[in-house]
Short mmCIF file of C-alpha atoms and ligand atoms in Angstrom, two decimals:
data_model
loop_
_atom_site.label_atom_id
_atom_site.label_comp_id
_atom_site.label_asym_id
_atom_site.label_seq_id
_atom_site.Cartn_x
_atom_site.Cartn_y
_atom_site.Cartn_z
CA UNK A 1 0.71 -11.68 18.15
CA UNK A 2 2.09 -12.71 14.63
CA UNK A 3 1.30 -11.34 11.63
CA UNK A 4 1.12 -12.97 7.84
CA UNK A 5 1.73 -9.62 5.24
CA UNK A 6 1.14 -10.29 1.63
CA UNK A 7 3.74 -8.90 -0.70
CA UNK A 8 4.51 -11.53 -3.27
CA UNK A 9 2.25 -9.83 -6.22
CA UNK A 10 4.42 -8.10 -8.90
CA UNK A 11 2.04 -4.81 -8.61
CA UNK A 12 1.68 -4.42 -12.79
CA UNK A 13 -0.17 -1.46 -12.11
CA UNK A 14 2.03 0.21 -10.56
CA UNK A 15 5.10 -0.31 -13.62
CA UNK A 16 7.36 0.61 -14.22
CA UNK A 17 8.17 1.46 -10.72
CA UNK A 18 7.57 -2.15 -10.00
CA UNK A 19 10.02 -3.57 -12.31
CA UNK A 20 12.74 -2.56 -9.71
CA UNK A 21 11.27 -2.10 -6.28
CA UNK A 22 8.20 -4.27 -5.10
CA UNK A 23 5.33 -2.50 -4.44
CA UNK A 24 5.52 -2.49 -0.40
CA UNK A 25 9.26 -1.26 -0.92
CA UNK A 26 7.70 2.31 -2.95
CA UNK A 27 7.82 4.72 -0.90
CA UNK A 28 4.84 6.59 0.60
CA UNK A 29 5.67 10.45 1.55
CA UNK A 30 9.84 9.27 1.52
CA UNK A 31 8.98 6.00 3.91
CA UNK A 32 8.92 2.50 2.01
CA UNK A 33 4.93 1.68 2.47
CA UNK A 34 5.97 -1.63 4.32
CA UNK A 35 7.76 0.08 7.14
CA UNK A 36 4.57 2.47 7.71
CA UNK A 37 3.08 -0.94 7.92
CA UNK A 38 5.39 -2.56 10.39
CA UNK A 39 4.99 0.77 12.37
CA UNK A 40 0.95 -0.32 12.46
CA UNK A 41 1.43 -3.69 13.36
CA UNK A 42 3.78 -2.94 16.11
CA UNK A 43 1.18 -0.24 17.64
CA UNK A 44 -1.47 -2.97 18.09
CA UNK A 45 1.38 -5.70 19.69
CA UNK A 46 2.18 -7.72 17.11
CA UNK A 47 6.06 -8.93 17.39
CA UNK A 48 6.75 -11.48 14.66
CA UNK A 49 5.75 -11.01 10.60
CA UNK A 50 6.13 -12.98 8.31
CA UNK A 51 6.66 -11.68 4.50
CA UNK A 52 4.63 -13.81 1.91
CA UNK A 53 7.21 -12.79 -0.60
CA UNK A 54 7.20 -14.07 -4.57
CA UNK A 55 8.54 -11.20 -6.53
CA UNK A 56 12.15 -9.68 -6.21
CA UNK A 57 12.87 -11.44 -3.11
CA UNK A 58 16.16 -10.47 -2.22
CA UNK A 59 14.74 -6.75 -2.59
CA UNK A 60 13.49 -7.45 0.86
CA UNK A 61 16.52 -8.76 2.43
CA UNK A 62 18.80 -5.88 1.12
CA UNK A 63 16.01 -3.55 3.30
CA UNK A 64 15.69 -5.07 6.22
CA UNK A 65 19.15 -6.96 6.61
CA UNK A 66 18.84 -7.08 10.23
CA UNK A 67 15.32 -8.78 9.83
CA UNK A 68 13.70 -7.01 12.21
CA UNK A 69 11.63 -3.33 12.40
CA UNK A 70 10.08 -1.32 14.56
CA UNK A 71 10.39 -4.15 17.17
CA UNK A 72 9.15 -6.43 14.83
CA UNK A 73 11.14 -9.27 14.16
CA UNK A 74 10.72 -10.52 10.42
CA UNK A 75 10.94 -13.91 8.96
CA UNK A 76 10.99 -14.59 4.88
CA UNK A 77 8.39 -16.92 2.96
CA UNK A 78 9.45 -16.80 -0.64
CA UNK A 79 6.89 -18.78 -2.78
CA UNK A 80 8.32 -20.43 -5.79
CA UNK A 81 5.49 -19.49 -7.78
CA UNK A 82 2.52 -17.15 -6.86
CA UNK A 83 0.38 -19.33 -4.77
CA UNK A 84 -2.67 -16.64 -4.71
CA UNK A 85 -3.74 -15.20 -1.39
CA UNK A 86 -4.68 -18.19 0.64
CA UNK A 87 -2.13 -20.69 -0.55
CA UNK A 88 0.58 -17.80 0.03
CA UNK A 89 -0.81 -17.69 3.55
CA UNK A 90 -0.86 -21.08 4.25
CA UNK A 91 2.41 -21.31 2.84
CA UNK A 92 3.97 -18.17 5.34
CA UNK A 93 2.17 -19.51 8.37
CA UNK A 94 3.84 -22.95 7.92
CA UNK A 95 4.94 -23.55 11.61
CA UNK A 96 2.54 -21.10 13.33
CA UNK A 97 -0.35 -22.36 15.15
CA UNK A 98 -2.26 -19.91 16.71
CA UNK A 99 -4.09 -16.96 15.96
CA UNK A 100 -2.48 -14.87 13.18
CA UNK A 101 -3.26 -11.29 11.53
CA UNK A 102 -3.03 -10.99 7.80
CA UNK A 103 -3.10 -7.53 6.11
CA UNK A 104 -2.40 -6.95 2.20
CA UNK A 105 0.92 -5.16 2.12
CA UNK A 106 -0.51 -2.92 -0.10
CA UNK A 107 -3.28 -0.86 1.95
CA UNK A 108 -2.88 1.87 3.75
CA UNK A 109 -4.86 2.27 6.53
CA UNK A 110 -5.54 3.80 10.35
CA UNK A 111 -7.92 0.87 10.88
CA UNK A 112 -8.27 -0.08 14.43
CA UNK A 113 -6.76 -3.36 14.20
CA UNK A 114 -7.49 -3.54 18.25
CA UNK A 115 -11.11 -3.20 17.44
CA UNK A 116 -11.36 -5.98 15.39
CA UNK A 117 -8.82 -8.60 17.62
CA UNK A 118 -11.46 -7.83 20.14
CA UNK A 119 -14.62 -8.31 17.99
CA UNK A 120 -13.27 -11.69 16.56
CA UNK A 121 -12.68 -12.80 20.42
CA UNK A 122 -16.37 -11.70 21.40
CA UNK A 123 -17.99 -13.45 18.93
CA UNK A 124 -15.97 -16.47 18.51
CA UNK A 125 -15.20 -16.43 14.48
CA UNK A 126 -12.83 -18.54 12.58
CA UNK A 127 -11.94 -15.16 10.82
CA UNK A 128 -12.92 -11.68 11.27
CA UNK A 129 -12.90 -9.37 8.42
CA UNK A 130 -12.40 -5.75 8.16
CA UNK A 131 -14.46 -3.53 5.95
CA UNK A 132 -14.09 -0.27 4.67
CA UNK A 133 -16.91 2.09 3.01
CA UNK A 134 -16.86 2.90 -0.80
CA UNK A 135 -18.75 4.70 -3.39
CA UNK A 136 -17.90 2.70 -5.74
CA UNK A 137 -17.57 -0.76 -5.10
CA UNK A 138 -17.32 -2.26 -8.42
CA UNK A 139 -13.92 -2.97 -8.34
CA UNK A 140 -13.71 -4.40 -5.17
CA UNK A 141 -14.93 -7.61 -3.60
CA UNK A 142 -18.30 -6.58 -1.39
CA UNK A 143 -19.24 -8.09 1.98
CA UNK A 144 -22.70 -7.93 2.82
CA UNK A 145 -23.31 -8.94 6.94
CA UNK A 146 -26.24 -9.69 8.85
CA UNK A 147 -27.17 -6.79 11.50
CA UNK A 148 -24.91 -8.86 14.43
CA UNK A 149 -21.88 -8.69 12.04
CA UNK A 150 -21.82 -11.98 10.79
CA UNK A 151 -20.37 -12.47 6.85
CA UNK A 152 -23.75 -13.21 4.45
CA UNK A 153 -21.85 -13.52 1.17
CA UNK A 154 -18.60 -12.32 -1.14
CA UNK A 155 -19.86 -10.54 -4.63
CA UNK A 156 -16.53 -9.88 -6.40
CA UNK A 157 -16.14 -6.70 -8.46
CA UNK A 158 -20.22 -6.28 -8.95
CA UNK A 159 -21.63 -4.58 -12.29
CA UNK A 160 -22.12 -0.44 -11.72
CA UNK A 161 -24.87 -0.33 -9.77
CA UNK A 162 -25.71 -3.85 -8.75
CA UNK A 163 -23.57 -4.13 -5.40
CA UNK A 164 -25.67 -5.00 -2.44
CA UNK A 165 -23.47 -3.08 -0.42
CA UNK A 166 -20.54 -0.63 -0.48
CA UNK A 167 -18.92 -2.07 2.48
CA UNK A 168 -15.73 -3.85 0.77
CA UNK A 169 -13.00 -6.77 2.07
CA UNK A 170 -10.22 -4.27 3.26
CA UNK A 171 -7.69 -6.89 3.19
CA UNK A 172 -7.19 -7.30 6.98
CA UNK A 173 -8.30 -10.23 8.44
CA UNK A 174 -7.68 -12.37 11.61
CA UNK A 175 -7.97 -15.97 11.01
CA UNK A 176 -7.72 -19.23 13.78
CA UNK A 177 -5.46 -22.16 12.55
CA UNK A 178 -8.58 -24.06 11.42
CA UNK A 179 -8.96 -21.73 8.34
CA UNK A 180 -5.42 -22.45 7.14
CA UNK A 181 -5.70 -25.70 7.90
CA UNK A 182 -8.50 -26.16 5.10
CA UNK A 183 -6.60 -24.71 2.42
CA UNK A 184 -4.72 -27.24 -0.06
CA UNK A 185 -1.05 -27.11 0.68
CA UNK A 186 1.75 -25.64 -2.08
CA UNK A 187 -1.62 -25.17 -4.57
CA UNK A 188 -2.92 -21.59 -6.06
CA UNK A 189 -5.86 -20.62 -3.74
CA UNK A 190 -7.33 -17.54 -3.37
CA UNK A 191 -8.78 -16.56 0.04
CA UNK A 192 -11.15 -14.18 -1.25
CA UNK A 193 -12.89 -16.15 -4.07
CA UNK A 194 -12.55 -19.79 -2.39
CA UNK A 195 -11.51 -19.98 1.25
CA UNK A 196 -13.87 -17.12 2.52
CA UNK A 197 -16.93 -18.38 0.77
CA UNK A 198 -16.39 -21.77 1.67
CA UNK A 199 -16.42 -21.13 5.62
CA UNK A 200 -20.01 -19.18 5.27
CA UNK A 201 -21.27 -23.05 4.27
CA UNK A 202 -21.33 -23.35 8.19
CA UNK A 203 -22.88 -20.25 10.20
CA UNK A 204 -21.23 -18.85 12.82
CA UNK A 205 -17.82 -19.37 11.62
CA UNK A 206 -17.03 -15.73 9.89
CA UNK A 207 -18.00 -12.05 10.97
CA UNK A 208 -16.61 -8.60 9.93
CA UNK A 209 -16.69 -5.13 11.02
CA UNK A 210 -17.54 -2.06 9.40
CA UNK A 211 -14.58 0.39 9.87
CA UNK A 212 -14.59 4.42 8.80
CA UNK A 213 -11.14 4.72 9.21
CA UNK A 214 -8.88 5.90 6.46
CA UNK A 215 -8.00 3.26 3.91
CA UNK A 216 -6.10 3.36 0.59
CA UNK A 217 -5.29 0.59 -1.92
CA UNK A 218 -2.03 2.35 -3.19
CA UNK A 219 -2.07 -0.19 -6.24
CA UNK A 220 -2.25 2.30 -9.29
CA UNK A 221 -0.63 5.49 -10.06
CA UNK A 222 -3.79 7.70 -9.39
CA UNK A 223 -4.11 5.83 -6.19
CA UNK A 224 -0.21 6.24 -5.50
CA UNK A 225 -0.66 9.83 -6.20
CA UNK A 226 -4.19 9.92 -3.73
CA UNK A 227 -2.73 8.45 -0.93
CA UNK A 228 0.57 11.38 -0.81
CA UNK A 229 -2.28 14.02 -1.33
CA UNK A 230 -4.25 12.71 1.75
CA UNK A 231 -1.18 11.63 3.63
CA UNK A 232 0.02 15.27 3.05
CA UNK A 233 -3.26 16.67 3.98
CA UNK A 234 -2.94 14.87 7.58
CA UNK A 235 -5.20 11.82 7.00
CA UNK A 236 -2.63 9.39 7.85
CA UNK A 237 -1.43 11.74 11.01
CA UNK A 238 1.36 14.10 11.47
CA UNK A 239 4.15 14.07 10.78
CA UNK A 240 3.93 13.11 7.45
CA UNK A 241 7.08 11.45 7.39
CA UNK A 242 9.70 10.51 9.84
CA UNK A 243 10.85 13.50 11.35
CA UNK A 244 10.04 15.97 8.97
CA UNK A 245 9.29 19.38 10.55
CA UNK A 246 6.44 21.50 10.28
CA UNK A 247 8.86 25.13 9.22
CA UNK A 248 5.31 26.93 7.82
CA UNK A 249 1.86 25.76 7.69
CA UNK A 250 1.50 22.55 6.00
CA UNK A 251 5.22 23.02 4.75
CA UNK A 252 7.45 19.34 6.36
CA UNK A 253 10.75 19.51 5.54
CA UNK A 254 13.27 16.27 6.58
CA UNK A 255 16.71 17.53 7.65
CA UNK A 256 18.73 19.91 5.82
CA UNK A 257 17.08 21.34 2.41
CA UNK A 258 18.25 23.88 0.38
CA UNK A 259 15.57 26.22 -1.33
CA UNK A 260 16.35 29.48 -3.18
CA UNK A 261 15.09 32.49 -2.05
CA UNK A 262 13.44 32.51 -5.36
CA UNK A 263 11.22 29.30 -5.19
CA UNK A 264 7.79 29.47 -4.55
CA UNK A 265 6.46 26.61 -2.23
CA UNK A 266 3.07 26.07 -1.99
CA UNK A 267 1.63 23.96 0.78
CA UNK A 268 0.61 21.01 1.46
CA UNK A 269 4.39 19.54 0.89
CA UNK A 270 7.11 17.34 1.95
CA UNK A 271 10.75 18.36 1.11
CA UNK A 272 13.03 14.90 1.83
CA UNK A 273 16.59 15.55 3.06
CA UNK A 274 18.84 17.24 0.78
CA UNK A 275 16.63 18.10 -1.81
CA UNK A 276 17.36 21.29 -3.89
CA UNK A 277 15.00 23.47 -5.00
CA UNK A 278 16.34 26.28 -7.29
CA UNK A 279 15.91 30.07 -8.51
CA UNK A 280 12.23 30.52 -10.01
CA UNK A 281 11.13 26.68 -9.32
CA UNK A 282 7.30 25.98 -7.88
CA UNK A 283 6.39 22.96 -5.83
CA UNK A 284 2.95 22.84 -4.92
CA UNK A 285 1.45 19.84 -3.05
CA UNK A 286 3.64 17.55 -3.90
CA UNK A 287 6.17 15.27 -2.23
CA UNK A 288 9.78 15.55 -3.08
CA UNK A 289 12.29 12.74 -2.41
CA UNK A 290 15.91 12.98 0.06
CA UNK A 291 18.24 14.07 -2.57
CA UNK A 292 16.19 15.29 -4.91
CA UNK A 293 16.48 18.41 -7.43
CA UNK A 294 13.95 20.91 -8.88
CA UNK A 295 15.65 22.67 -11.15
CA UNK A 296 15.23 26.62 -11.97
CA UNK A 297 11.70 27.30 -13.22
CA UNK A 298 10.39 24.03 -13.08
CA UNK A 299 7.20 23.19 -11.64
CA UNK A 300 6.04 20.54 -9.39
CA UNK A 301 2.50 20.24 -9.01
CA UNK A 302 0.32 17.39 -7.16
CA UNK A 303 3.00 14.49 -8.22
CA UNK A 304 5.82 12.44 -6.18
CA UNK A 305 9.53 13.19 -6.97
CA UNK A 306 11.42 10.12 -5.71
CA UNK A 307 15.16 10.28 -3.74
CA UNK A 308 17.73 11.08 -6.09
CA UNK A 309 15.53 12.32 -8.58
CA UNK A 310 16.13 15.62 -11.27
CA UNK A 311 13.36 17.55 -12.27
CA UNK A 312 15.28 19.85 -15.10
CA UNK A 313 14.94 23.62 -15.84
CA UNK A 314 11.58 24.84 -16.70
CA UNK A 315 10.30 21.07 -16.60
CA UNK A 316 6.56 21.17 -15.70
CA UNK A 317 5.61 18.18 -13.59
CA UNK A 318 2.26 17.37 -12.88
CA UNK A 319 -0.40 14.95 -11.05
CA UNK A 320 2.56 12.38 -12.00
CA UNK A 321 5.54 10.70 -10.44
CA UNK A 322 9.23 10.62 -11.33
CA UNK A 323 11.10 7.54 -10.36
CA UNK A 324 14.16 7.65 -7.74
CA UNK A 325 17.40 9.00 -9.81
CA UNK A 326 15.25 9.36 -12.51
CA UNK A 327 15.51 12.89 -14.54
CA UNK A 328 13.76 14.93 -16.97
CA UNK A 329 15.76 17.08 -19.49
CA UNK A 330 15.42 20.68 -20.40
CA UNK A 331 11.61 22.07 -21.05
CA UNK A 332 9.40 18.68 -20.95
CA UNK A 333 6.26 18.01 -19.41
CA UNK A 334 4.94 15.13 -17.30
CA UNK A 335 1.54 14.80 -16.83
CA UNK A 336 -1.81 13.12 -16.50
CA UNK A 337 -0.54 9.90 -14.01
CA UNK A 338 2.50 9.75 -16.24
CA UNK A 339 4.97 7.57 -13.87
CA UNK A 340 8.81 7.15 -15.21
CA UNK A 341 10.36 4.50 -13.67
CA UNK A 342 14.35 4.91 -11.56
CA UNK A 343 17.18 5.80 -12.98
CA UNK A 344 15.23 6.54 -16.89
CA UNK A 345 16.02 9.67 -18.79
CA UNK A 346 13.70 11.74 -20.60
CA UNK A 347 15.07 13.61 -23.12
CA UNK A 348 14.66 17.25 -22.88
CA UNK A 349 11.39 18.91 -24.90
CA UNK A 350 9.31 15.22 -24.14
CA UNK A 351 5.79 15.90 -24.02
CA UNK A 352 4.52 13.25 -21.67
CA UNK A 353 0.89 12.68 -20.69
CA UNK A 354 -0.23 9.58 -19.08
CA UNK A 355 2.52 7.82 -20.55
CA UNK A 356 5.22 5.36 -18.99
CA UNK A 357 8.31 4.99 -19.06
CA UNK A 358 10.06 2.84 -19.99
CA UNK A 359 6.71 1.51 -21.20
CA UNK A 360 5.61 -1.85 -20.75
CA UNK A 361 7.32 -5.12 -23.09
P1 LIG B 1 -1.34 -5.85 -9.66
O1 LIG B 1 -0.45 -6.74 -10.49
O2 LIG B 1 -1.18 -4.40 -10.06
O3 LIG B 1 -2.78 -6.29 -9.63
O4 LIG B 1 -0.82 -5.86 -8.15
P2 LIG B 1 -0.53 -7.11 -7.16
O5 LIG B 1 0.33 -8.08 -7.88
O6 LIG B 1 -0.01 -6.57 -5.90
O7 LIG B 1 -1.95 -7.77 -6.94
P3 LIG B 1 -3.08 -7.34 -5.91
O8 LIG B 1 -3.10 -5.85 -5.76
O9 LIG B 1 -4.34 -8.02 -6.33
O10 LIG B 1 -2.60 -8.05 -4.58
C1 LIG B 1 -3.08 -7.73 -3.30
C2 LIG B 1 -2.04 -8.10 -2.29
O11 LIG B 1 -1.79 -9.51 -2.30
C3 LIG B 1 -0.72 -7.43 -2.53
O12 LIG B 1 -0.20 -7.10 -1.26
C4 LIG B 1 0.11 -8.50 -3.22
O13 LIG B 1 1.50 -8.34 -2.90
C5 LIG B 1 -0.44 -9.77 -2.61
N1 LIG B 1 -0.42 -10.94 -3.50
C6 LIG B 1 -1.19 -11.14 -4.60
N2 LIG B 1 -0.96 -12.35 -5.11
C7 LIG B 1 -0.03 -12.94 -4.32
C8 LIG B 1 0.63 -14.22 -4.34
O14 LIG B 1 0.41 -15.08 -5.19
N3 LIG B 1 1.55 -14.46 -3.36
C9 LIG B 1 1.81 -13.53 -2.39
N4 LIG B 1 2.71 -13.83 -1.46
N5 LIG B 1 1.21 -12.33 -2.34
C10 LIG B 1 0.30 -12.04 -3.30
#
């Protein structure tokens, strides 16, 4: 089976740790999200992907050089200029005709992708949808279905309160040629707001299912930051991260570390290869990158310390994320969603709360 994954959007949510790596290229508990994504697609038999790609292209071929992962052998669509979600499909699956899978390379999820191959063969569809359950559904497109399954309608980001349903598009679909087919060629279409609606003009032609696995939209910091808490926390499935090892109760460590006998750590956490945690430090649910330093009496607290990165002496880091080789001087504070981006220095003494840095313009 092949498989279309979106990554051309320049995730602005996510800067600054977007202006250098594309968003499927962050990594998610020391993995780059895309290969935990590859790793999904494999498990359900798909053998060929092509990359919708648009921003920072050649970020992709400097990661997977050999084009290929997990078994997966990987082909490169770069898109002169964003085409939105169905042109950029369109676009990728030039060539391909036959059924395809299409996931946002952006989510996160355990979905049974089996479950819903089948379910679009048993009834028939055009495209099958997946959908995943939440509270609050206002910033999401909803999909309300008949009882059998079938797609009644798309109500993008509905007013607090007003959503027929809390079941929303989790951004995995599986689509026949004849969907692709109708979209204008090389024009900016987006499958959500026009292709999708379009098809329910005919009945019969779309259904979805209604899926209680885990899913995660890892587009914003908080989000970033929720997905290593429930990945640490086992959601995702153990291990955490490739071949970390559980050494106490909820403690994965990758390879050689090297923590003082006077660091406290404080489970759930990941310690990444080569990491150094010193005299008097704390890390406490957190996620600390290959590499990576916490310096004496700093403390790490719910946030994501990327490879290479220096947390400095009695730095206090928390619910926030410090780029890769990024560092933060003598005695400041990060915290709030703060999110410095690689390789920036903060100055010792900063007082940082939801800030960013290097901020935006
Ligand atoms: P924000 O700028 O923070 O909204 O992030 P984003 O650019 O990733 O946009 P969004 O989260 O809405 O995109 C959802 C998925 O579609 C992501 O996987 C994007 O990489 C992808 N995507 C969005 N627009 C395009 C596009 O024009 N071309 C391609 N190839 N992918 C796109």
């Amino acid at each position: 089976m092949k498989a279309v994954v979106l990554v051309g959007g320049e995730g602005t949510r996510l800067r600054p740790l977007t202006y250098s790596t594309p968003k499927p290229l962050l990594p998610i508990g020391n993995q780059p999200f895309l290969e935990r994504q590859l790793e999904w697609l494999a498990g359900y038999g798909v053998d060929e992907v092509v990359l919708a790609i648009g921003y920072l292209p050649d970020a992709f071929d400097q990661h997977f050089p050999e084009h290929e992962y997990a078994g997966v052998k990987l082909r490169y669509r770069v898109e002169s200029e964003p085409l939105g979600t169905a042109g950029a499909i369109r676009f990728a699956a030039e060539g391909i005709d036959e059924r395809i899978v299409v996931c946002n390379g952006d989510v996160l999820t355990t979905l049974d992708l089996g479950e819903l191959v089948a379910f679009h063969e048993k009834t028939g569809a055009d495209a099958s949808i997946a959908l995943t359950h939440v509270d609050e559904p206002s910033a999401f497109g909803v999909v309300p279905t008949f009882p059998d399954g079938e797609v009644r309608g798309f109500v993008e980001k509905p007013p607090r309160g007003k959503a027929p349903t809390k079941w929303i598009n989790a951004g995995t679909y599986v689509l026949e040629p004849s969907v692709l087919a109708a979209v204008p060629p090389r024009l900016q279409v987006s499958i959500e707001r026009t292709t999708f609606p379009r098809m329910l003009d005919r009945r019969g032609r779309m259904y979805a299912v209604q899926s209680d696995a885990y899913w995660i939209d890892i587009g914003t910091p908080g989000k970033y930051l929720e997905a290593h808490t429930d990945l640490l926390a086992g959601k995702i499935g153990a291990p955490p991260a490739p071949g970390a090892v559980e050494t106490g109760p909820g403690v994965w460590v990758q390879g050689d570390v090297d923590v003082h006998a006077d660091a406290q750590l404080f489970a759930p956490l990941l310690l990444g290869a080569g990491c150094v945690i010193e005299a008097g430090a704390v890390v406490r649910g957190s996620s600390i990158g290959a590499g990576a330093h916490v310096e004496a009496g700093a403390e790490v607290v719910r946030s994501v310390v990327l490879d290479g990165a220096t947390v400095g002496p009695d730095v206090r880091l928390l619910d926030s994320v410090l780029g890769a080789d990024a560092r933060i001087g003598v005695g400041g504070s990060a915290t709030n969603e703060t999110v410095i981006g690689a390789d920036s220095v903060i100055a010792a003494g900063s007082l940082l709360s939801n800030a960013r840095v290097p901020a935006e313009g």
